[in-house]
Short mmCIF file of C-alpha atoms in Angstrom, two decimals:
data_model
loop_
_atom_site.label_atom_id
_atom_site.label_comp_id
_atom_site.label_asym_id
_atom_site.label_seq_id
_atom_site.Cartn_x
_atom_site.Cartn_y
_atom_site.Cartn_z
CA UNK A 145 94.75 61.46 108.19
CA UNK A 146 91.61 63.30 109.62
CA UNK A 147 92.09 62.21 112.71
CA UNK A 148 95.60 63.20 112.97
CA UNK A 149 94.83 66.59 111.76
CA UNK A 150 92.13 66.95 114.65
CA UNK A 151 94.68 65.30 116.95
CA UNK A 152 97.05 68.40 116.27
CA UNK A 153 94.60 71.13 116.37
CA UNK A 154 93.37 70.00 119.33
CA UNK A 155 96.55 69.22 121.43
CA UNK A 156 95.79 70.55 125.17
CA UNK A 157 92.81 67.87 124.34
CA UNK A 158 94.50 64.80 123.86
CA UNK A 159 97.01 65.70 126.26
CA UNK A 160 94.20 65.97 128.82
CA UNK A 161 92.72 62.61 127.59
CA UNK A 162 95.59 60.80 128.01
CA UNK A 163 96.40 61.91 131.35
CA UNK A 164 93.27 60.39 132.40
CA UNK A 165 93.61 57.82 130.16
CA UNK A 166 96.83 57.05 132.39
CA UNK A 167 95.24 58.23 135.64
CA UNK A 168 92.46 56.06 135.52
CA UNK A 169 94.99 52.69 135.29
CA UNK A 170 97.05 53.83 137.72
CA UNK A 171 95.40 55.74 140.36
CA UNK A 172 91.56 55.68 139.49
CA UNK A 173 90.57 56.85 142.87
CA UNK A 174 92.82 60.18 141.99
CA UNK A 175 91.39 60.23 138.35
CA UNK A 176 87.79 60.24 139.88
CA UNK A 177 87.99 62.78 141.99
CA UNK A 178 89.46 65.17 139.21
CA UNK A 179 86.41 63.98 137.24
CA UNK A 180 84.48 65.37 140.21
CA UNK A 181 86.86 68.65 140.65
CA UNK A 182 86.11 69.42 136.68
CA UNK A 183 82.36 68.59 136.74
CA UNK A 184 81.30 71.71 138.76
CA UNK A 185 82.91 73.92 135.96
CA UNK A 186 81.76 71.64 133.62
CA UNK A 187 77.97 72.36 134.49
CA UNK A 188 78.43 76.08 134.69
CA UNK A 189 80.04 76.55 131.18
CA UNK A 190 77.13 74.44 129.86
CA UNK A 191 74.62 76.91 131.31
CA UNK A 192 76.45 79.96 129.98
CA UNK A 193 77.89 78.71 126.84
CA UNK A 194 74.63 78.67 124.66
CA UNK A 195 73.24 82.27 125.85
CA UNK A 196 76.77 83.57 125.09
CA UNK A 197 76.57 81.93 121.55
CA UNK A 198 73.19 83.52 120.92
CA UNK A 199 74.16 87.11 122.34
CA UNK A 200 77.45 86.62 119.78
CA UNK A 201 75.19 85.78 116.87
CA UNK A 202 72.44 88.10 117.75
CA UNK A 203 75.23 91.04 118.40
CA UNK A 204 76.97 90.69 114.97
CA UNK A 205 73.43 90.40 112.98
CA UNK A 206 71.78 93.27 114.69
CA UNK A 207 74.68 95.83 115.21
CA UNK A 208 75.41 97.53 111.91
CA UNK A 209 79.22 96.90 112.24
CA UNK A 210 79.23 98.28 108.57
CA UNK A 211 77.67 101.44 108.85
CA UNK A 212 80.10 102.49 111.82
CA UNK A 213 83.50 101.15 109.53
CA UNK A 214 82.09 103.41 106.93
CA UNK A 215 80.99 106.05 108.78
CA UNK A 216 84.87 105.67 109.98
CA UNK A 217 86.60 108.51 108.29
CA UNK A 218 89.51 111.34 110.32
CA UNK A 219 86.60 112.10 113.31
CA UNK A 220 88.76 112.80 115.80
CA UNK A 221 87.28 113.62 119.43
CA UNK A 222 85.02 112.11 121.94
CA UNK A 223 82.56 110.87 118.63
CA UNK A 224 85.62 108.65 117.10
CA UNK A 225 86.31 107.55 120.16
CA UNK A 226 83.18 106.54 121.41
CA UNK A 227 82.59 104.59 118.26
CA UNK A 228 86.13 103.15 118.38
CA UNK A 229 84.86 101.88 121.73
CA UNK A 230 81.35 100.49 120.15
CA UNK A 231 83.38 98.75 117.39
CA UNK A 232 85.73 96.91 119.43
CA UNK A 233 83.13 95.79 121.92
CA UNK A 234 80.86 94.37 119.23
CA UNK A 235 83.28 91.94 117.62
CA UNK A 236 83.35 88.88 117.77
CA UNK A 237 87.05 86.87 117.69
CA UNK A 238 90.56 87.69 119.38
CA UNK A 239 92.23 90.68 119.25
CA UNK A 240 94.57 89.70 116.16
CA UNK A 241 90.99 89.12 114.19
CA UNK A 242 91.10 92.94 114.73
CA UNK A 243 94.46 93.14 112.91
CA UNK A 244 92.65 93.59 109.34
CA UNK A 245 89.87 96.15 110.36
CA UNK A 246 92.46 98.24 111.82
CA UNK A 247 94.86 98.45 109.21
CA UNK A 248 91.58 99.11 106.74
CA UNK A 249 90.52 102.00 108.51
CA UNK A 250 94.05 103.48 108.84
CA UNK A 251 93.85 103.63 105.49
CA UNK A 252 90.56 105.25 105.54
CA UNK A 253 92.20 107.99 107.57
CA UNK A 254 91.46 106.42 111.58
CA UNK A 255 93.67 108.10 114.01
CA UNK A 256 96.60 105.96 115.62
CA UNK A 257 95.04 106.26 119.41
CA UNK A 258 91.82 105.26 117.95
CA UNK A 259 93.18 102.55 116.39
CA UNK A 260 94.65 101.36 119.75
CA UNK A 261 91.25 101.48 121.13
CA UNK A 262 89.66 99.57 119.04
CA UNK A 263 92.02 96.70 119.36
CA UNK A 264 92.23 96.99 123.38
CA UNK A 265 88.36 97.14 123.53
CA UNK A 266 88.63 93.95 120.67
CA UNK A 267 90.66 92.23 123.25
CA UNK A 268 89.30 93.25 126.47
CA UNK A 269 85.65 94.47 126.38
CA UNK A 270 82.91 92.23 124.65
CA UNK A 271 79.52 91.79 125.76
CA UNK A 272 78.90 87.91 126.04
CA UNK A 273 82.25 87.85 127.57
CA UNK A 274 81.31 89.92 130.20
CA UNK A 275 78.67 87.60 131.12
CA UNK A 276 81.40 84.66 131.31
CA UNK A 277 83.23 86.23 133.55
CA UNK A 278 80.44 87.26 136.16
CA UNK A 279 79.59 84.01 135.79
CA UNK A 280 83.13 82.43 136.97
CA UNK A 281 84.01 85.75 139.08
CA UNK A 282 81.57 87.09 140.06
CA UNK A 283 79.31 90.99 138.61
CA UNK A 284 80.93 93.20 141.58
CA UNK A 285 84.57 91.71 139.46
CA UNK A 286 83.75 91.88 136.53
CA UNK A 287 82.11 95.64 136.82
CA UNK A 288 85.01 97.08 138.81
CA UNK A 289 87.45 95.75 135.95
CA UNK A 290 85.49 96.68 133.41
CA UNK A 291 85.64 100.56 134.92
CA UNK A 292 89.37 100.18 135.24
CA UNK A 293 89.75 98.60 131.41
CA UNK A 294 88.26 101.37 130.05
CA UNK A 295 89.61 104.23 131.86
CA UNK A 296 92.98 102.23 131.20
CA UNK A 297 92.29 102.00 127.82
CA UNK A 298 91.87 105.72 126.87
CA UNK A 299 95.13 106.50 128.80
CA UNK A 300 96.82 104.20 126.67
CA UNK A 301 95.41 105.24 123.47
CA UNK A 302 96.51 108.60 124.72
CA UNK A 303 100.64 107.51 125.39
CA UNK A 304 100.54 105.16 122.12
CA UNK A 305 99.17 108.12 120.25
CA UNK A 306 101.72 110.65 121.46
CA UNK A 307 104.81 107.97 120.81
CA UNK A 308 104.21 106.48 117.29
CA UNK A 309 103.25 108.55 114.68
CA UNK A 310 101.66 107.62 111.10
CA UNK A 311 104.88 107.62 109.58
CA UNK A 312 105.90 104.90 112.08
CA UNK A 313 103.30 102.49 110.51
CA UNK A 314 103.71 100.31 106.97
CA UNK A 315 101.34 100.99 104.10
CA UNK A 316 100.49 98.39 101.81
CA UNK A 317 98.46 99.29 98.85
CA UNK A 318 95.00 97.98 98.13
CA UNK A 319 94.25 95.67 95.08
CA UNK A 320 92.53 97.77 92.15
CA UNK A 321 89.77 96.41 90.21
CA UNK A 322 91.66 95.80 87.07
CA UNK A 323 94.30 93.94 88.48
CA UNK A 324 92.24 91.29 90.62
CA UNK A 325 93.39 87.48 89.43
CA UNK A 326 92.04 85.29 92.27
CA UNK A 327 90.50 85.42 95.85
CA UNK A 328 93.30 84.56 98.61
CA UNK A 329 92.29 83.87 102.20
CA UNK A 330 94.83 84.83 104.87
CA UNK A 331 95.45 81.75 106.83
CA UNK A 332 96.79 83.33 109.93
CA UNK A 333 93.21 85.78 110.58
CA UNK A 334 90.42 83.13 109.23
CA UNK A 335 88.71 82.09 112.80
CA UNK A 336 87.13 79.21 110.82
CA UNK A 337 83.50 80.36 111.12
CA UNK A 338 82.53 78.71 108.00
CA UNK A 339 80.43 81.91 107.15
CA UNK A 340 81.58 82.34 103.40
CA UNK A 341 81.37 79.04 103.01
CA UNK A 342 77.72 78.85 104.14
CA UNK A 343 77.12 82.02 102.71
CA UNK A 344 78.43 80.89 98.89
CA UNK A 345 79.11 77.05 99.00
CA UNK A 346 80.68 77.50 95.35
CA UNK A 347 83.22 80.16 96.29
CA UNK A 348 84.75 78.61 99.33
CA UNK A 349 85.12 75.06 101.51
CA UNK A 350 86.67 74.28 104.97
CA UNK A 351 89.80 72.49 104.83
CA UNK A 352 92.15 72.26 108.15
CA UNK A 353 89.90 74.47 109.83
CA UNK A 354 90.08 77.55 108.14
CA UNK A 355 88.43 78.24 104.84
CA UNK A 356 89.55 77.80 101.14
CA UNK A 357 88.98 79.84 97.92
CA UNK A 358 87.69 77.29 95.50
CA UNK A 359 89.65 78.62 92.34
CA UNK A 360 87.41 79.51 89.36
CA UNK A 361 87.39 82.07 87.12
CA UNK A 362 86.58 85.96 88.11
CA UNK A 363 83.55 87.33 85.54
CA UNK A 364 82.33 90.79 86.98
CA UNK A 365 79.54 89.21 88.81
CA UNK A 366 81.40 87.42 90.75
CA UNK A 367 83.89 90.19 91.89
CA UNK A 368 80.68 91.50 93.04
CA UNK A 369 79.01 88.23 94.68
CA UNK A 370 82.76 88.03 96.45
CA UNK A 371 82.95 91.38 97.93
CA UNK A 372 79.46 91.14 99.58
CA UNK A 373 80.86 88.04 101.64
CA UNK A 374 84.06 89.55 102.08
CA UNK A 375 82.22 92.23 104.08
CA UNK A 376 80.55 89.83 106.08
CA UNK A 377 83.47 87.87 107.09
CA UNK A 378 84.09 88.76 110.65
CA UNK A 379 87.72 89.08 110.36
CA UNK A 380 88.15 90.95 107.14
CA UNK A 381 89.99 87.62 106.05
CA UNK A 382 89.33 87.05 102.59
CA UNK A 383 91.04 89.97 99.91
CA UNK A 384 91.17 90.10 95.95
CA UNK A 385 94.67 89.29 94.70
CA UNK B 509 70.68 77.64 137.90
CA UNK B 510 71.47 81.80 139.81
CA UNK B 511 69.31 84.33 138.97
CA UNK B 512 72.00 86.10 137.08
CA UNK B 513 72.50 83.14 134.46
CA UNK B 514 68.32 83.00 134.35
CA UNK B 515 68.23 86.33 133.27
CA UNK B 516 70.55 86.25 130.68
CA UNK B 517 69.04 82.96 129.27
CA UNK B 518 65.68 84.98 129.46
CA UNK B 519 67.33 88.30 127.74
CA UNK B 520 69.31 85.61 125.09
CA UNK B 521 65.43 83.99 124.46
CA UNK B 522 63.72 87.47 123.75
CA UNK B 523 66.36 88.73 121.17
CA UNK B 524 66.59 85.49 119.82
CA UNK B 525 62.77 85.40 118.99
CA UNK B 526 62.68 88.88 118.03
CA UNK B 527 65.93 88.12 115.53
CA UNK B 528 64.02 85.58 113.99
CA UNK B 529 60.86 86.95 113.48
CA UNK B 530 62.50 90.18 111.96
CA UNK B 531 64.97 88.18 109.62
CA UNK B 532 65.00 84.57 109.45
CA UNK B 533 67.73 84.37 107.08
CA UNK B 534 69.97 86.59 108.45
CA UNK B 535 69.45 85.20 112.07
CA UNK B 536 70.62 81.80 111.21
CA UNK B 537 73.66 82.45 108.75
CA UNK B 538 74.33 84.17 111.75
CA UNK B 539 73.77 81.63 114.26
CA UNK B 540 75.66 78.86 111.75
CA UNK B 541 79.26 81.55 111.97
CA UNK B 542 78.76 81.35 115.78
CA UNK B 543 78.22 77.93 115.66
CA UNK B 544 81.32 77.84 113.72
CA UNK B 545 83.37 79.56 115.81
CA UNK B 546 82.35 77.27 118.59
CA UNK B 547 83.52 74.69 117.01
CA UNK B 548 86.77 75.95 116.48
CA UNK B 549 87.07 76.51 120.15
CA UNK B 550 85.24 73.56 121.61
CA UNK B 551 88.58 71.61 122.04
CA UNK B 552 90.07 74.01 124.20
CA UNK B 553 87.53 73.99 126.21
CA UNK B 554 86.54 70.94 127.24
CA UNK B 555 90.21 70.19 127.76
CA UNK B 556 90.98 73.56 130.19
CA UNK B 557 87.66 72.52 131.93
CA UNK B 558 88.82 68.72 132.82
CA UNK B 559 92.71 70.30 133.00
CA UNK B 560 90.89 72.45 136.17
CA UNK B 561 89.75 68.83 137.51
CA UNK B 562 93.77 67.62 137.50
CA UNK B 563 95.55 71.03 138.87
CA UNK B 564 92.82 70.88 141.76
CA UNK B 565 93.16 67.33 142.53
CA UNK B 566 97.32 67.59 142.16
CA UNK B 567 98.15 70.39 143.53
CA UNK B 568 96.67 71.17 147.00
CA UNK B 569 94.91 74.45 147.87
CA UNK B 570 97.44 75.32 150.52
CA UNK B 571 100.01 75.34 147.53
CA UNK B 572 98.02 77.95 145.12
CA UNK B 573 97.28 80.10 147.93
CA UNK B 574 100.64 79.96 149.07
CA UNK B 575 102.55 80.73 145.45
CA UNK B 576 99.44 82.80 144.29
CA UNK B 577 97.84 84.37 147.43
CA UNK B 578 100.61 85.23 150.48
CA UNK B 579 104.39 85.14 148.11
CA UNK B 580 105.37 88.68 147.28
CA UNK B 581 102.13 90.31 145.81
CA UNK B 582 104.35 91.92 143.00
CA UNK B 583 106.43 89.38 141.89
CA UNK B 584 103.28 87.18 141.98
CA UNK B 585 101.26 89.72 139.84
CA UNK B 586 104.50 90.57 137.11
CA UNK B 587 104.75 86.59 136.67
CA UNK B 588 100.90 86.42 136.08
CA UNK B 589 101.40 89.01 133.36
CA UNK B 590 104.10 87.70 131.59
CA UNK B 591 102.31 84.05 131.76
CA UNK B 592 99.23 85.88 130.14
CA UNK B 593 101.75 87.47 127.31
CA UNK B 594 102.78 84.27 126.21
CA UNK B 595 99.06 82.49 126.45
CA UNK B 596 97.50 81.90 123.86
CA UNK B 597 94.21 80.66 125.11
CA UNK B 598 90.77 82.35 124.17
CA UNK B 599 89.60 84.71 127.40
CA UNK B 600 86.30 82.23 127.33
CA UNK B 601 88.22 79.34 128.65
CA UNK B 602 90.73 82.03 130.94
CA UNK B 603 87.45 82.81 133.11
CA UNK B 604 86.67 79.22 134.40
CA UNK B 605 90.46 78.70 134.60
CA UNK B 606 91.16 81.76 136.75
CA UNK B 607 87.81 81.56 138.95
CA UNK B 608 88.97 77.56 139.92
CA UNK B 609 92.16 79.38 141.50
CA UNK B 610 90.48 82.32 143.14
CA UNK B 611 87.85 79.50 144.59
CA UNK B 612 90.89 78.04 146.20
CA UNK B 613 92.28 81.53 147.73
CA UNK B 614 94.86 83.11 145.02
CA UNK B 615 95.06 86.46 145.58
CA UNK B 616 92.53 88.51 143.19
CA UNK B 617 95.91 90.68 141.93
CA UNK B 618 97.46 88.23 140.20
CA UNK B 619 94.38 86.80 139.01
CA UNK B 620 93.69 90.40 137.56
CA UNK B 621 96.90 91.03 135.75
CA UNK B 622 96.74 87.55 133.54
CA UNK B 623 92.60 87.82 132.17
CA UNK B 624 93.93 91.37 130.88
CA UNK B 625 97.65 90.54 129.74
CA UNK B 626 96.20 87.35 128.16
CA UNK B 627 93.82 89.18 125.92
CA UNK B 628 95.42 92.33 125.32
CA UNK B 629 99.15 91.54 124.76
CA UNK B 630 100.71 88.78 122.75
CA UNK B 631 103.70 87.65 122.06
CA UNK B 632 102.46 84.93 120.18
CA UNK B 633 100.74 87.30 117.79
CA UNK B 634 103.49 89.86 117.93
CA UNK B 635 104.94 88.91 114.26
CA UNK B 636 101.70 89.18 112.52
CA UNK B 637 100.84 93.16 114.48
CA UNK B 638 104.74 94.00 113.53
CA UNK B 639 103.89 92.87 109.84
CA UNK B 640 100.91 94.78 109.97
CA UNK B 641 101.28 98.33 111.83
CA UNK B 642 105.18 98.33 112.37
CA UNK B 643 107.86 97.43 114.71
CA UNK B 644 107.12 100.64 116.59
CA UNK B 645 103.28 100.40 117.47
CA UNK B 646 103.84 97.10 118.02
CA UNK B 647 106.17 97.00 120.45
CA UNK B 648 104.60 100.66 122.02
CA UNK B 649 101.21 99.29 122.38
CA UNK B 650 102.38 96.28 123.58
CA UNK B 651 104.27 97.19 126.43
CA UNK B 652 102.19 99.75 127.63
CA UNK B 653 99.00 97.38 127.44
CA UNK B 654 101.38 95.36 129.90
CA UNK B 655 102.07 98.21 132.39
CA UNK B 656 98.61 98.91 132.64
CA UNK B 657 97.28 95.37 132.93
CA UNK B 658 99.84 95.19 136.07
CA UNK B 659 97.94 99.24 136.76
CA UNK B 660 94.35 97.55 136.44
CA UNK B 661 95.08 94.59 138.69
CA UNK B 662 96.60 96.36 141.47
CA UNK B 663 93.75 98.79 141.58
CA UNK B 664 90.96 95.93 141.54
CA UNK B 665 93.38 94.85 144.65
CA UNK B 666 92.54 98.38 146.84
CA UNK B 667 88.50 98.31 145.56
CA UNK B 668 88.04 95.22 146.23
#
């Protein structure tokens, strides 16, 4: 059962293993030499990969990604933008991890076209990814790109900015205090980081990869406990319901 | 090892020991999400990495540089977008991926235009940003973060 539930999260993997699985009965002078092809990229992700998991951890303990979503309120301008553009770059997970944060600070009073850059830069800019890729393509590539993202990026916050308007977007409206009755994870934003459930072992667990409210009653305390990790999960996953 | 990847592995070092000797507790919950998100990753990438070993072995250089370097630089660069719409691969994997072809002489436009349509728009995703911020931003941001991912990768062709 586990391993069938690995098998199909993992599914370019075992498709990959079992065409050399094949390769290597049938032609194993082909199969070596794609051994051979793979093991130069093989070498230089292993020298990158651990310096880009340190800058990731090191980036979201040290950057105070709350303090700029609170200080997140209607600033319009060069100053929103600028921190739009510090937000997005800081983050760490794809760009529909982003989906969550945005919406929140709509709601806080964001403007649309900063809202668009902070899920371009989420997508585009980050700073151990940057390192990746002038590993792989070289630093005059990745600089001039980088240049063209982010002029790129401003234009389009720009055009999406003067095409949809608030109205255009959905609100939903936030859980009050009195009427909280569990703790729901959304399935479709958890990265699987584990973080909540290192963080408060009796809360949450990992099950198929993403994590799990353990259900239990809600006393104050906890409502309090549970919003201190919800801030800390990187996705803005976890919500009262 | 270059001297780029020595100094980050120097720079990662320094802010790692400075981390820890500011907040020990704080520097490895943070270390164990990373670690976690690894993990959630890993299987990608080791698969994309030994998938690079069969596309190089099977199809021959002449091939990629032929369909990806000296075919019609537009049609080769729209088809490189709308391959990175529908992706849905992280852009960690995307970079090893995409340098193996440019190693092997595909055109840097193409190249260009899927890293930035992979990452920025998705189809794949599109239902959950429509659920979200409406059919309208959705489908604006989206095709505009298309046109200009075609915009970015034929400028990178002229600079570079």
């Amino acid at each position: 059962m586990k391993i069938l539930e690995l098998m199909r999260r993992n599914k370019l993997l075992v498709f990959v293993f079992v065409a050399y699985a094949f390769l290597f009965s049938v032609m194993p002078d082909k199969a070596y030499m794609s051994v051979n092809n793979s093991m130069y990229y093989v070498i230089e992700m292993l020298e990158i990969m651990p310096v880009i998991f340190v800058l990731t951890a090191i980036i979201e303990t040290w950057v105070p990604k709350e303090v700029i979503i609170k200080g997140f309120g209607k600033e319009a301008g060069i100053k929103g933008g600028i921190l739009s553009f510090i937000l997005g770059s800081i983050s760490a997970g794809p760009i529909y991890a982003a989906f969550p944060v945005c919406k929140m600070l709509l709601k806080k009073g964001a403007s649309i076209g900063n809202i668009v850059i902070i899920m371009s830069a989420w997508a585009v800019i980050k700073v151990p990814m940057l390192a990746n890729e002038s590993k792989f393509l070289g630093m005059q590539f990745m600089a001039i790109r980088w240049i063209l993202t982010v002029i790129s990026i401003i234009a389009m916050s720009l055009i999406v900015a003067s095409i949809v308007k608030e109205k255009d977007i959905p609100g939903s409206g936030t859980v009050g205090p009195e009427h909280i009755t569990g703790v729901a994870v959304n399935r479709s934003y958890c990265l699987g980081c584990g973080l909540c459930a290192n963080l408060s072992p009796d809360d949450f667990e990992m099950a198929e990869g993403k994590a799990r409210w353990i259900n239990g009653t809600l006393e104050d305390d906890d409502i309090f406990r549970l919003r201190t990790v919800m801030g800390k999960c990187p996705a803005k996953a976890i919500d009262f319901n | 090892m270059d001297i780029f990847t020595l100094s980050l592995w120097a720079i990662a070092t320094v802010a790692f020991a400075a981390s820890l000797k500011k907040n020990k507790k704080k520097t490895f919950e943070s270390i164990k999400m990373a670690r976690g998100l690894m993990k959630g990753m890993i299987g990608q990438i080791i698969g994309i990495l030994f998938l690079i070993g069969l596309i190089l072995t099977f199809i021959p250089p002449e091939t990629i540089k032929e369909l990806l370097g000296k075919s019609d630089a537009l049609v080769a660069t729209v088809a490189a977008a709308l391959a990175g719409s529908v992706t849905l691969i992280p852009a960690f994997v995307a970079f090893p991926l995409v340098g193996s072809f440019v190693n092997v002489g595909a055109d840097i436009v193409p190249a260009v235009a899927f890293l930035t349509t992979l990452t920025m728009v998705g189809i794949v995703t599109f239902p959950l940003e429509k659920q979200e911020f409406g059919l309208k931003f959705t489908l604006t941001r989206n095709a505009v973060s298309f046109i200009f991912a075609v915009l970015i990768a034929i400028s990178m062709g002229v600079a570079l």
